[in-house]
Amino acid sequence: MRNLKVCISYNGAAYHGFQRQNNAPSVQQTVEEALSRLLGQSVTINGCSRTDTGVHAKEFYFNVKIDNNIPCDGFIKGMNSLLPHDIAVHSCCDADDDFHARYCSKGKEYIYVVNMSPVRDVFSGKLALHYQGALDIEKMNKAARLFIGEHDFGAFCKAEAKEHLKSTVRTVTFFGVSQEGNKAVFTVRGNGFLHNMVRIMVGSLIYISEGKRTEEDIIRALETGDRESAGKTIPPEGLYLNRVFYD
Amino acid sequence: MRNLKVCISYNGAAYHGFQRQNNAPSVQQTVEEALSRLLGQSVTINGCSRTDTGVHAKEFYFNVKIDNNIPCDGFIKGMNSLLPHDIAVHSCCDADDDFHARYCSKGKEYIYVVNMSPVRDVFSGKLALHYQGALDIEKMNKAARLFIGEHDFGAFCKAEAKEHLKSTVRTVTFFGVSQEGNKAVFTVRGNGFLHNMVRIMVGSLIYISEGKRTEEDIIRALETGDRESAGKTIPPEGLYLNRVFYD
C-alpha cells in the first residue's frame, strides 16, 4: 500500500465544509468519489482539518492509502479531470507509511478577507465579507498582538464545541492585518485552532475598530474565558485555510 | 416623469445574459423586479447593451422612466437591499428626457481575462477562462494592432446575428493584451461590437499565440469576411463589459 500526500484547493461556497456529512455535499465526499472513479477502489481520505460550511482552502492536505501504482503526475491530471471546477489538485507525492495529514501538521495559517468597497463587489460575493465603511487597520493591528502567544482561547470557541475538548489552550504565532486596495486581509498562524476561533478573533478586531470592544475586553476574554468580552462570530465566506505546516 | 441614468455591475454566471428571456433568469428581469418592489410600479429599463449568457459587467448603464420622487441616494440604497448579491447599483442620476442608455452610448470597453495558472483557479471558475500553458503576450499584442481602425468585422460575428444587420463595419480604437501575475488581460475599445465579436477576436489572438493562425489570416479575415480565417469563439466566462462611454 502507498500513502499519498495530496495538496488541494477548494472554493467552499457550494459545500457544507470539508468533512463528509449525511445529506449535504462535502469536499471530502466529492474528492472520495473522484478517487474511487480514478482508482477503481473505494477509499477514505484523512483531511488536515475540518472546515465549516462556506469556508475556503487555498492549501489543504489529505493523505490516502491506495493500492495502485499510478504515477503522481497522472494522479494529479486524472483527479483534475474528474473533480468539479471548485476543487483542484495541486500536488501529490508518496509519503512515509505513518504520515497523517492531520496529526503530523505542525501548524496552520488562515486568512480572512474583508471587502470594504462602498457597494458590494458582485465578483467576490461568496469569497469575502462585505463591510460597509472603513476599518481602522492600525487599531486592529495593535490589538491583534494581544492574541500572540500561548493562551486559553476558550472565549474564542463555539460553545457546543468546547464541551468535547480536553483543553482550549493554543499558541498563536502571528496575527496581523494588512490593507490591499479596498480589502482588509487578516492573517493568523498558530499550532492549532478551536472551532470558530479565527472567525471570533477577527470579529473581535472588527468590534475593536468599531469601538464596541476595547483592548481591555480582549485581555479579559483571554484571561477569564468570558465569551461576551470577545466579538461576534463573523460569517464563513471571508475565511481561507491558507497554509499548512509540516516538518 | 423622471429619466434616471443608473450604473450597475453584475456577475453574469447565474444569468442568461442581460436581456429579458422567456423561461430563463436574466439581469433585466431581476433588476425590473427589484425596481417594481422599490417604486410600486412596473417599469421597463433600457440597457446599454445585450450581454450573452455568463458574460459579466463591471460597468453597465440603463435608463428608466419613473413617476416617483425618491432621492437618488435612497434609490441606490433601496435597490442594493432588494437585489441579489450578484447585482449591485453604483450610481444613479437624473438625465435629460431624451437620454437612452443604448442609443446615446459613444463606445464601450470590454476586457477578457484568461487565467494561465498550471492548475485551474478554484476561485475564478466562472470569472475567467482557464488556459493551460503560457500565452505569447508579445505576439498577441502585435497581432492585436491589426484590428485597430474601421473594418468590416463580418468574419468576427456570430453567423445567425449577421443576417439581421445592415452593416458589419465597426471601429476599434484600442486592442491590447497585458499580463497581470498569471493572468492575461485583453482590453478592447470601440464604437460598437457585433455579436460574439470580442470573443472571436480574443479567440483569434489565442490561435495566433498557438500558431494555428497567422497575422496574414487576420488580415484576410478583415478583408474578405472569411470566418474560417479568424479564430474560434471562446467561452463567455472571461468576458466583462468594463466601461461605457457617453458624451
Short mmCIF file of C-alpha atoms in Angstrom, two decimals:
data_model
loop_
_atom_site.label_atom_id
_atom_site.label_comp_id
_atom_site.label_asym_id
_atom_site.label_seq_id
_atom_site.Cartn_x
_atom_site.Cartn_y
_atom_site.Cartn_z
CA MET A 1 0.00 0.00 0.00
CA ARG A 2 1.17 3.50 -0.83
CA ASN A 3 0.41 6.52 1.37
CA LEU A 4 -0.15 9.58 -0.81
CA LYS A 5 0.15 13.16 0.49
CA VAL A 6 -2.06 15.32 -1.68
CA CYS A 7 -2.48 19.12 -1.78
CA ILE A 8 -5.79 20.55 -2.98
CA SER A 9 -7.57 23.91 -3.04
CA TYR A 10 -11.29 24.44 -2.95
CA ASN A 11 -13.92 27.12 -3.16
CA GLY A 12 -16.13 26.25 -0.20
CA ALA A 13 -19.22 28.20 -1.33
CA ALA A 14 -21.10 25.11 -2.51
CA TYR A 15 -20.01 22.74 0.28
CA HIS A 16 -21.07 22.02 3.83
CA GLY A 17 -17.45 22.04 4.89
CA PHE A 18 -14.68 19.56 4.25
CA GLN A 19 -15.93 16.67 6.33
CA ARG A 20 -18.36 14.09 4.97
CA GLN A 21 -21.96 14.79 6.08
CA ASN A 22 -25.19 12.92 5.80
CA ASN A 23 -27.47 14.53 3.22
CA ALA A 24 -25.24 17.52 2.43
CA PRO A 25 -22.45 17.92 -0.14
CA SER A 26 -18.96 17.99 1.33
CA VAL A 27 -15.48 18.38 -0.12
CA GLN A 28 -14.47 15.00 1.33
CA GLN A 29 -17.29 13.13 -0.37
CA THR A 30 -16.63 14.86 -3.70
CA VAL A 31 -12.90 14.04 -3.55
CA GLU A 32 -13.53 10.44 -2.45
CA GLU A 33 -15.97 9.92 -5.32
CA ALA A 34 -13.41 11.20 -7.84
CA LEU A 35 -10.76 8.95 -6.24
CA SER A 36 -12.95 5.88 -6.48
CA ARG A 37 -13.55 6.59 -10.18
CA LEU A 38 -9.82 7.14 -10.82
CA LEU A 39 -8.57 4.14 -8.83
CA GLY A 40 -11.47 1.74 -9.14
CA GLN A 41 -11.42 1.25 -5.39
CA SER A 42 -13.34 2.90 -2.59
CA VAL A 43 -11.03 4.88 -0.30
CA THR A 44 -11.27 7.15 2.74
CA ILE A 45 -9.10 10.25 2.91
CA ASN A 46 -7.68 11.88 6.04
CA GLY A 47 -8.01 15.66 5.83
CA CYS A 48 -5.64 18.03 7.66
CA SER A 49 -8.56 19.94 9.13
CA ARG A 50 -12.29 20.28 9.27
CA THR A 51 -13.56 23.46 7.69
CA ASP A 52 -17.03 24.93 8.20
CA THR A 53 -19.75 25.37 5.62
CA GLY A 54 -18.70 28.04 3.11
CA VAL A 55 -15.06 28.23 4.26
CA HIS A 56 -12.42 28.04 1.51
CA ALA A 57 -8.95 26.49 1.28
CA LYS A 58 -6.06 27.74 -0.83
CA GLU A 59 -3.89 24.92 0.53
CA PHE A 60 -5.37 21.83 2.12
CA TYR A 61 -3.66 18.46 2.56
CA PHE A 62 -5.06 14.99 2.83
CA ASN A 63 -3.40 11.59 2.87
CA VAL A 64 -4.86 8.44 1.44
CA LYS A 65 -3.73 4.80 1.36
CA ILE A 66 -4.03 3.35 -2.11
CA ASP A 67 -3.24 0.00 -3.71
CA ASN A 68 -2.37 1.33 -7.16
CA ASN A 69 0.87 2.23 -8.95
CA ILE A 70 -0.48 5.29 -10.81
CA PRO A 71 2.32 7.87 -11.23
CA CYS A 72 1.82 11.06 -9.17
CA ASP A 73 1.65 13.21 -12.30
CA GLY A 74 -1.09 11.00 -13.75
CA PHE A 75 -2.89 11.13 -10.40
CA ILE A 76 -2.96 14.97 -10.50
CA LYS A 77 -4.15 15.14 -14.11
CA GLY A 78 -6.71 12.38 -13.63
CA MET A 79 -8.16 13.89 -10.48
CA ASN A 80 -8.37 17.36 -12.04
CA SER A 81 -10.34 15.96 -14.96
CA LEU A 82 -12.76 14.18 -12.60
CA LEU A 83 -13.24 16.91 -9.97
CA PRO A 84 -15.71 19.79 -10.37
CA HIS A 85 -14.43 23.31 -11.16
CA ASP A 86 -14.37 24.35 -7.49
CA ILE A 87 -11.85 21.74 -6.28
CA ALA A 88 -8.35 21.29 -7.75
CA VAL A 89 -5.38 19.03 -7.01
CA HIS A 90 -2.04 20.90 -6.94
CA SER A 91 0.49 18.29 -5.87
CA CYS A 92 0.83 14.66 -4.91
CA CYS A 93 3.74 12.66 -3.52
CA ASP A 94 4.44 9.37 -1.79
CA ALA A 95 4.74 9.88 1.95
CA ASP A 96 6.00 7.68 4.79
CA ASP A 97 3.60 4.99 5.96
CA ASP A 98 2.94 6.83 9.21
CA PHE A 99 2.26 10.25 7.64
CA HIS A 100 -1.18 11.55 8.63
CA ALA A 101 -2.34 14.91 7.20
CA ARG A 102 -3.97 15.96 10.46
CA TYR A 103 -1.79 14.50 13.21
CA CYS A 104 1.53 15.38 11.52
CA SER A 105 0.58 19.03 10.94
CA LYS A 106 2.72 21.43 13.00
CA GLY A 107 0.51 24.45 12.42
CA LYS A 108 -1.74 26.32 10.06
CA GLU A 109 -2.22 29.76 8.57
CA TYR A 110 -5.65 31.22 7.93
CA ILE A 111 -6.55 34.43 6.16
CA TYR A 112 -9.81 36.34 6.42
CA VAL A 113 -10.71 38.76 3.62
CA VAL A 114 -13.00 41.75 4.16
CA ASN A 115 -14.11 43.85 1.21
CA MET A 116 -14.57 47.49 2.24
CA SER A 117 -15.89 48.82 -1.11
CA PRO A 118 -18.80 51.25 -0.64
CA VAL A 119 -21.03 48.98 -2.75
CA ARG A 120 -20.72 45.20 -2.54
CA ASP A 121 -18.36 43.58 -5.05
CA VAL A 122 -20.54 41.30 -7.21
CA PHE A 123 -17.50 39.19 -8.11
CA SER A 124 -16.49 38.28 -4.57
CA GLY A 125 -19.91 37.65 -3.04
CA LYS A 126 -19.04 34.29 -1.52
CA LEU A 127 -15.29 34.90 -1.40
CA ALA A 128 -15.07 37.82 1.05
CA LEU A 129 -17.11 39.55 3.72
CA HIS A 130 -18.59 42.84 2.55
CA TYR A 131 -18.18 45.55 5.16
CA GLN A 132 -19.69 48.98 4.62
CA GLY A 133 -17.27 51.56 5.92
CA ALA A 134 -13.55 51.82 6.58
CA LEU A 135 -11.98 49.55 9.18
CA ASP A 136 -9.24 51.03 11.35
CA ILE A 137 -6.33 48.81 10.25
CA GLU A 138 -3.80 50.34 12.66
CA LYS A 139 -6.06 49.99 15.70
CA MET A 140 -6.86 46.38 14.80
CA ASN A 141 -3.20 45.55 14.19
CA LYS A 142 -2.28 46.86 17.63
CA ALA A 143 -5.00 44.78 19.30
CA ALA A 144 -4.11 41.70 17.22
CA ARG A 145 -0.77 41.49 19.08
CA LEU A 146 -2.65 40.68 22.28
CA PHE A 147 -3.54 37.26 20.86
CA ILE A 148 0.05 36.24 20.10
CA GLY A 149 1.49 33.61 22.42
CA GLU A 150 0.08 30.69 24.39
CA HIS A 151 -3.37 31.48 25.76
CA ASP A 152 -6.59 29.80 26.80
CA PHE A 153 -8.77 30.63 23.80
CA GLY A 154 -11.95 29.30 25.43
CA ALA A 155 -13.67 32.68 24.90
CA PHE A 156 -12.95 32.35 21.18
CA CYS A 157 -14.58 28.97 20.64
CA LYS A 158 -18.06 27.84 19.62
CA ALA A 159 -19.82 26.88 22.86
CA GLU A 160 -21.00 23.42 21.74
CA ALA A 161 -17.51 22.52 20.54
CA LYS A 162 -15.88 23.42 23.84
CA GLU A 163 -17.57 20.63 25.77
CA HIS A 164 -15.74 17.96 23.78
CA LEU A 165 -12.26 19.41 24.25
CA LYS A 166 -9.65 18.43 26.81
CA SER A 167 -8.01 21.85 26.54
CA THR A 168 -8.71 25.18 24.90
CA VAL A 169 -5.09 26.32 25.22
CA ARG A 170 -3.49 27.09 21.87
CA THR A 171 -0.48 29.06 20.65
CA VAL A 172 -0.87 31.85 18.11
CA THR A 173 2.46 32.71 16.50
CA PHE A 174 1.31 35.55 14.22
CA PHE A 175 -1.78 37.74 13.86
CA GLY A 176 -1.80 40.84 11.67
CA VAL A 177 -4.00 42.90 9.36
CA SER A 178 -2.95 44.48 6.08
CA GLN A 179 -4.81 46.61 3.58
CA GLU A 180 -4.69 45.59 -0.09
CA GLY A 181 -6.66 48.08 -2.19
CA ASN A 182 -10.08 48.22 -0.59
CA LYS A 183 -9.61 44.83 1.08
CA ALA A 184 -8.56 44.20 4.67
CA VAL A 185 -6.69 40.90 4.94
CA PHE A 186 -6.32 39.31 8.38
CA THR A 187 -3.55 36.69 8.65
CA VAL A 188 -3.20 34.35 11.63
CA ARG A 189 -0.80 31.47 12.23
CA GLY A 190 -0.83 29.03 15.10
CA ASN A 191 -0.28 25.47 16.21
CA GLY A 192 -3.98 24.69 16.29
CA PHE A 193 -7.34 26.41 16.16
CA LEU A 194 -10.60 25.85 18.03
CA HIS A 195 -13.97 25.71 16.28
CA ASN A 196 -14.80 29.24 15.01
CA MET A 197 -11.65 30.62 16.69
CA VAL A 198 -10.44 32.64 13.68
CA ARG A 199 -13.93 33.97 12.93
CA ILE A 200 -14.39 35.13 16.55
CA MET A 201 -10.87 36.62 16.74
CA VAL A 202 -11.42 38.60 13.52
CA GLY A 203 -14.91 39.55 14.71
CA SER A 204 -13.35 40.86 17.92
CA LEU A 205 -10.89 43.04 15.97
CA ILE A 206 -13.78 44.43 13.90
CA TYR A 207 -15.56 45.28 17.18
CA ILE A 208 -12.34 46.98 18.33
CA SER A 209 -12.35 49.06 15.13
CA GLU A 210 -16.00 49.96 15.73
CA GLY A 211 -15.38 50.86 19.38
CA LYS A 212 -17.71 48.09 20.58
CA ARG A 213 -14.83 46.36 22.38
CA THR A 214 -11.56 47.62 23.89
CA GLU A 215 -8.13 46.06 24.25
CA GLU A 216 -9.05 45.50 27.91
CA ASP A 217 -12.02 43.37 26.79
CA ILE A 218 -9.69 41.17 24.73
CA ILE A 219 -7.28 40.81 27.64
CA ARG A 220 -10.23 39.89 29.91
CA ALA A 221 -11.54 37.36 27.37
CA LEU A 222 -8.13 35.68 27.17
CA GLU A 223 -7.71 35.68 30.97
CA THR A 224 -11.21 34.65 32.05
CA GLY A 225 -12.65 32.80 29.04
CA ASP A 226 -15.65 35.16 29.03
CA ARG A 227 -17.28 34.81 25.59
CA GLU A 228 -19.12 38.15 25.95
CA SER A 229 -15.86 40.09 26.20
CA ALA A 230 -14.92 38.81 22.75
CA GLY A 231 -16.60 39.84 19.49
CA LYS A 232 -19.21 38.12 17.37
CA THR A 233 -18.59 35.14 15.09
CA ILE A 234 -18.35 36.64 11.62
CA PRO A 235 -19.61 34.78 8.53
CA PRO A 236 -17.58 32.00 6.89
CA GLU A 237 -17.30 33.41 3.35
CA GLY A 238 -14.17 35.50 4.04
CA LEU A 239 -12.22 32.65 5.64
CA TYR A 240 -9.48 30.68 3.86
CA LEU A 241 -7.20 27.94 5.14
CA ASN A 242 -4.07 29.39 3.52
CA ARG A 243 -1.11 27.20 4.52
CA VAL A 244 -0.49 24.01 6.44
CA PHE A 245 2.90 23.40 8.01
CA TYR A 246 4.68 20.04 8.21
CA ASP A 247 8.21 19.12 9.24
CA MET B 1 -41.76 61.68 -15.36
CA ARG B 2 -38.07 61.46 -14.46
CA ASN B 3 -35.48 59.69 -16.62
CA LEU B 4 -32.89 58.01 -14.40
CA LYS B 5 -29.44 57.01 -15.62
CA VAL B 6 -28.27 54.12 -13.47
CA CYS B 7 -24.89 52.33 -13.31
CA ILE B 8 -24.81 48.71 -12.18
CA SER B 9 -22.33 45.82 -12.09
CA TYR B 10 -23.21 42.17 -12.27
CA ASN B 11 -21.68 38.73 -12.08
CA GLY B 12 -23.22 37.04 -15.12
CA ALA B 13 -22.56 33.45 -14.03
CA ALA B 14 -26.15 32.81 -12.96
CA TYR B 15 -27.88 34.74 -15.76
CA HIS B 16 -28.85 34.09 -19.35
CA GLY B 17 -27.48 37.48 -20.31
CA PHE B 18 -28.80 40.95 -19.65
CA GLN B 19 -31.89 40.87 -21.81
CA ARG B 20 -35.21 39.53 -20.56
CA GLN B 21 -35.85 35.95 -21.74
CA ASN B 22 -38.78 33.61 -21.59
CA ASN B 23 -38.17 30.88 -19.03
CA ALA B 24 -34.60 31.84 -18.13
CA PRO B 25 -33.28 34.24 -15.48
CA SER B 26 -31.89 37.49 -16.87
CA VAL B 27 -30.30 40.55 -15.31
CA GLN B 28 -33.03 42.76 -16.80
CA GLN B 29 -35.85 40.78 -15.22
CA THR B 30 -34.07 40.71 -11.85
CA VAL B 31 -33.48 44.48 -11.89
CA GLU B 32 -37.03 45.23 -13.08
CA GLU B 33 -38.47 43.10 -10.28
CA ALA B 34 -36.41 44.96 -7.68
CA LEU B 35 -37.50 48.29 -9.24
CA SER B 36 -41.17 47.37 -9.12
CA ARG B 37 -40.82 46.48 -5.43
CA LEU B 38 -38.97 49.74 -4.68
CA LEU B 39 -41.23 52.04 -6.68
CA GLY B 40 -44.55 50.21 -6.51
CA GLN B 41 -44.89 50.49 -10.26
CA SER B 42 -43.98 48.16 -13.07
CA VAL B 43 -41.24 49.62 -15.28
CA THR B 44 -39.14 48.62 -18.27
CA ILE B 45 -35.46 49.50 -18.33
CA ASN B 46 -33.31 50.29 -21.40
CA GLY B 47 -29.94 48.60 -21.12
CA CYS B 48 -26.82 49.95 -22.84
CA SER B 49 -26.07 46.57 -24.35
CA ARG B 50 -27.12 42.97 -24.57
CA THR B 51 -24.65 40.62 -22.98
CA ASP B 52 -24.55 36.85 -23.56
CA THR B 53 -25.20 34.12 -21.04
CA GLY B 54 -22.39 34.06 -18.47
CA VAL B 55 -20.86 37.41 -19.50
CA HIS B 56 -20.14 39.90 -16.70
CA ALA B 57 -20.33 43.67 -16.40
CA LYS B 58 -18.16 45.88 -14.19
CA GLU B 59 -19.96 48.94 -15.53
CA PHE B 60 -23.33 48.73 -17.24
CA TYR B 61 -25.83 51.57 -17.69
CA PHE B 62 -29.56 51.54 -18.07
CA ASN B 63 -32.12 54.33 -18.13
CA VAL B 64 -35.62 54.10 -16.78
CA LYS B 65 -38.61 56.48 -16.75
CA ILE B 66 -40.17 56.68 -13.30
CA ASP B 67 -43.00 58.58 -11.76
CA ASN B 68 -41.54 58.86 -8.26
CA ASN B 69 -39.57 61.50 -6.37
CA ILE B 70 -37.27 59.10 -4.48
CA PRO B 71 -33.84 60.75 -3.95
CA CYS B 72 -31.02 59.17 -5.96
CA ASP B 73 -29.17 58.16 -2.79
CA GLY B 74 -32.25 56.37 -1.46
CA PHE B 75 -32.69 54.72 -4.85
CA ILE B 76 -29.16 53.26 -4.67
CA LYS B 77 -29.52 52.02 -1.09
CA GLY B 78 -33.02 50.65 -1.69
CA MET B 79 -32.06 48.81 -4.85
CA ASN B 80 -28.94 47.30 -3.23
CA SER B 81 -31.04 45.95 -0.40
CA LEU B 82 -33.52 44.39 -2.85
CA LEU B 83 -31.09 42.99 -5.44
CA PRO B 84 -29.33 39.63 -5.04
CA HIS B 85 -25.61 39.52 -4.17
CA ASP B 86 -24.53 39.27 -7.81
CA ILE B 87 -26.01 42.59 -9.00
CA ALA B 88 -25.17 45.98 -7.45
CA VAL B 89 -26.17 49.58 -8.15
CA HIS B 90 -23.22 52.01 -8.11
CA SER B 91 -24.69 55.34 -9.16
CA CYS B 92 -27.92 56.99 -10.18
CA CYS B 93 -28.69 60.46 -11.53
CA ASP B 94 -31.44 62.34 -13.30
CA ALA B 95 -30.74 62.51 -17.03
CA ASP B 96 -32.27 64.53 -19.86
CA ASP B 97 -35.60 63.29 -21.15
CA ASP B 98 -34.06 62.06 -24.38
CA PHE B 99 -31.17 60.16 -22.77
CA HIS B 100 -31.20 56.50 -23.81
CA ALA B 101 -28.52 54.17 -22.36
CA ARG B 102 -28.05 52.31 -25.64
CA TYR B 103 -28.54 54.93 -28.35
CA CYS B 104 -26.57 57.66 -26.55
CA SER B 105 -23.54 55.44 -25.93
CA LYS B 106 -20.46 56.58 -27.89
CA GLY B 107 -18.48 53.43 -27.32
CA LYS B 108 -17.60 50.60 -24.98
CA GLU B 109 -14.64 48.87 -23.45
CA TYR B 110 -14.54 45.13 -22.87
CA ILE B 111 -11.92 43.09 -21.08
CA TYR B 112 -11.35 39.36 -21.38
CA VAL B 113 -9.49 37.59 -18.56
CA VAL B 114 -7.53 34.38 -19.11
CA ASN B 115 -6.05 32.52 -16.15
CA MET B 116 -2.81 30.77 -17.14
CA SER B 117 -2.14 29.01 -13.82
CA PRO B 118 -0.93 25.40 -14.31
CA VAL B 119 -3.90 24.12 -12.28
CA ARG B 120 -7.30 25.82 -12.55
CA ASP B 121 -8.02 28.54 -10.01
CA VAL B 122 -10.99 27.31 -7.96
CA PHE B 123 -11.87 30.90 -7.02
CA SER B 124 -12.26 32.24 -10.56
CA GLY B 125 -14.06 29.32 -12.18
CA LYS B 126 -16.83 31.38 -13.72
CA LEU B 127 -14.88 34.65 -13.72
CA ALA B 128 -12.03 33.83 -16.12
CA LEU B 129 -11.11 31.34 -18.82
CA HIS B 130 -8.61 28.76 -17.63
CA TYR B 131 -5.86 28.19 -20.18
CA GLN B 132 -3.24 25.51 -19.61
CA GLY B 133 0.08 26.85 -20.80
CA ALA B 134 1.70 30.23 -21.37
CA LEU B 135 0.22 32.56 -23.96
CA ASP B 136 2.67 34.61 -26.03
CA ILE B 137 1.64 38.10 -24.91
CA GLU B 138 4.05 39.95 -27.21
CA LYS B 139 2.97 38.02 -30.31
CA MET B 140 -0.71 38.58 -29.50
CA ASN B 141 -0.15 42.29 -28.82
CA LYS B 142 1.50 42.72 -32.20
CA ALA B 143 -1.39 40.98 -33.99
CA ALA B 144 -3.99 42.90 -31.94
CA ARG B 145 -2.92 46.11 -33.70
CA LEU B 146 -4.28 44.73 -36.98
CA PHE B 147 -7.81 45.12 -35.63
CA ILE B 148 -7.48 48.81 -34.78
CA GLY B 149 -9.34 51.17 -37.10
CA GLU B 150 -12.52 50.95 -39.16
CA HIS B 151 -13.01 47.48 -40.62
CA ASP B 152 -15.72 45.12 -41.77
CA PHE B 153 -15.82 42.74 -38.81
CA GLY B 154 -18.18 40.29 -40.55
CA ALA B 155 -15.68 37.45 -40.02
CA PHE B 156 -15.82 38.18 -36.29
CA CYS B 157 -19.57 37.88 -35.84
CA LYS B 158 -21.92 35.03 -34.95
CA ALA B 159 -23.38 33.81 -38.26
CA GLU B 160 -27.06 33.97 -37.23
CA ALA B 161 -26.64 37.52 -35.93
CA LYS B 162 -25.12 38.77 -39.19
CA GLU B 163 -28.29 38.26 -41.22
CA HIS B 164 -30.15 40.90 -39.23
CA LEU B 165 -27.52 43.61 -39.58
CA LYS B 166 -27.40 46.44 -42.08
CA SER B 167 -23.65 46.72 -41.70
CA THR B 168 -20.84 44.81 -40.03
CA VAL B 169 -18.45 47.76 -40.23
CA ARG B 170 -17.23 48.90 -36.84
CA THR B 171 -14.34 50.95 -35.48
CA VAL B 172 -11.94 49.51 -32.91
CA THR B 173 -9.97 52.28 -31.20
CA PHE B 174 -7.80 50.13 -28.91
CA PHE B 175 -6.90 46.46 -28.59
CA GLY B 176 -4.09 45.25 -26.35
CA VAL B 177 -3.04 42.42 -24.05
CA SER B 178 -1.27 42.75 -20.72
CA GLN B 179 -0.04 40.20 -18.22
CA GLU B 180 -1.02 40.61 -14.57
CA GLY B 181 0.50 37.84 -12.48
CA ASN B 182 -0.56 34.63 -14.19
CA LYS B 183 -3.50 36.33 -15.88
CA ALA B 184 -3.61 37.61 -19.46
CA VAL B 185 -5.98 40.58 -19.74
CA PHE B 186 -7.24 41.57 -23.19
CA THR B 187 -8.67 45.10 -23.44
CA VAL B 188 -10.63 46.33 -26.45
CA ARG B 189 -12.41 49.63 -27.03
CA GLY B 190 -14.63 50.55 -29.95
CA ASN B 191 -17.71 52.39 -31.10
CA GLY B 192 -19.79 49.22 -31.27
CA PHE B 193 -19.42 45.47 -31.22
CA LEU B 194 -21.09 42.67 -33.20
CA HIS B 195 -22.50 39.57 -31.53
CA ASN B 196 -19.55 37.47 -30.22
CA MET B 197 -17.07 39.94 -31.78
CA VAL B 198 -14.82 40.25 -28.72
CA ARG B 199 -14.90 36.52 -28.05
CA ILE B 200 -13.88 35.73 -31.65
CA MET B 201 -11.19 38.47 -31.72
CA VAL B 202 -9.64 37.17 -28.48
CA GLY B 203 -10.02 33.59 -29.75
CA SER B 204 -8.13 34.63 -32.89
CA LEU B 205 -5.26 36.07 -30.83
CA ILE B 206 -5.07 32.85 -28.83
CA TYR B 207 -4.85 30.93 -32.13
CA ILE B 208 -2.06 33.33 -33.16
CA SER B 209 -0.21 32.51 -29.92
CA GLU B 210 -0.69 28.79 -30.61
CA GLY B 211 0.47 29.11 -34.23
CA LYS B 212 -2.92 27.97 -35.54
CA ARG B 213 -3.44 31.31 -37.30
CA THR B 214 -1.03 33.92 -38.70
CA GLU B 215 -1.22 37.69 -39.00
CA GLU B 216 -1.99 37.11 -42.68
CA ASP B 217 -5.07 35.09 -41.67
CA ILE B 218 -6.34 38.03 -39.59
CA ILE B 219 -5.72 40.46 -42.45
CA ARG B 220 -7.58 38.11 -44.80
CA ALA B 221 -10.50 37.75 -42.34
CA LEU B 222 -10.80 41.54 -42.10
CA GLU B 223 -10.56 41.99 -45.88
CA THR B 224 -12.77 39.14 -47.07
CA GLY B 225 -15.08 38.43 -44.13
CA ASP B 226 -13.98 34.76 -44.16
CA ARG B 227 -14.97 33.31 -40.78
CA GLU B 228 -12.55 30.39 -41.13
CA SER B 229 -9.54 32.71 -41.25
CA ALA B 230 -10.48 34.01 -37.80
CA GLY B 231 -10.22 32.00 -34.56
CA LYS B 232 -12.82 30.17 -32.53
CA THR B 233 -15.44 31.79 -30.30
CA ILE B 234 -14.06 31.39 -26.79
CA PRO B 235 -16.33 30.85 -23.76
CA PRO B 236 -18.22 33.74 -22.12
CA GLU B 237 -16.89 33.41 -18.55
CA GLY B 238 -13.77 35.56 -19.12
CA LEU B 239 -15.68 38.47 -20.74
CA TYR B 240 -16.56 41.69 -18.92
CA LEU B 241 -18.23 44.84 -20.18
CA ASN B 242 -15.78 47.18 -18.46
CA ARG B 243 -16.71 50.76 -19.41
CA VAL B 244 -19.40 52.55 -21.38
CA PHE B 245 -18.69 55.96 -22.86
CA TYR B 246 -21.17 58.84 -23.09
CA ASP B 247 -20.70 62.47 -24.06
#
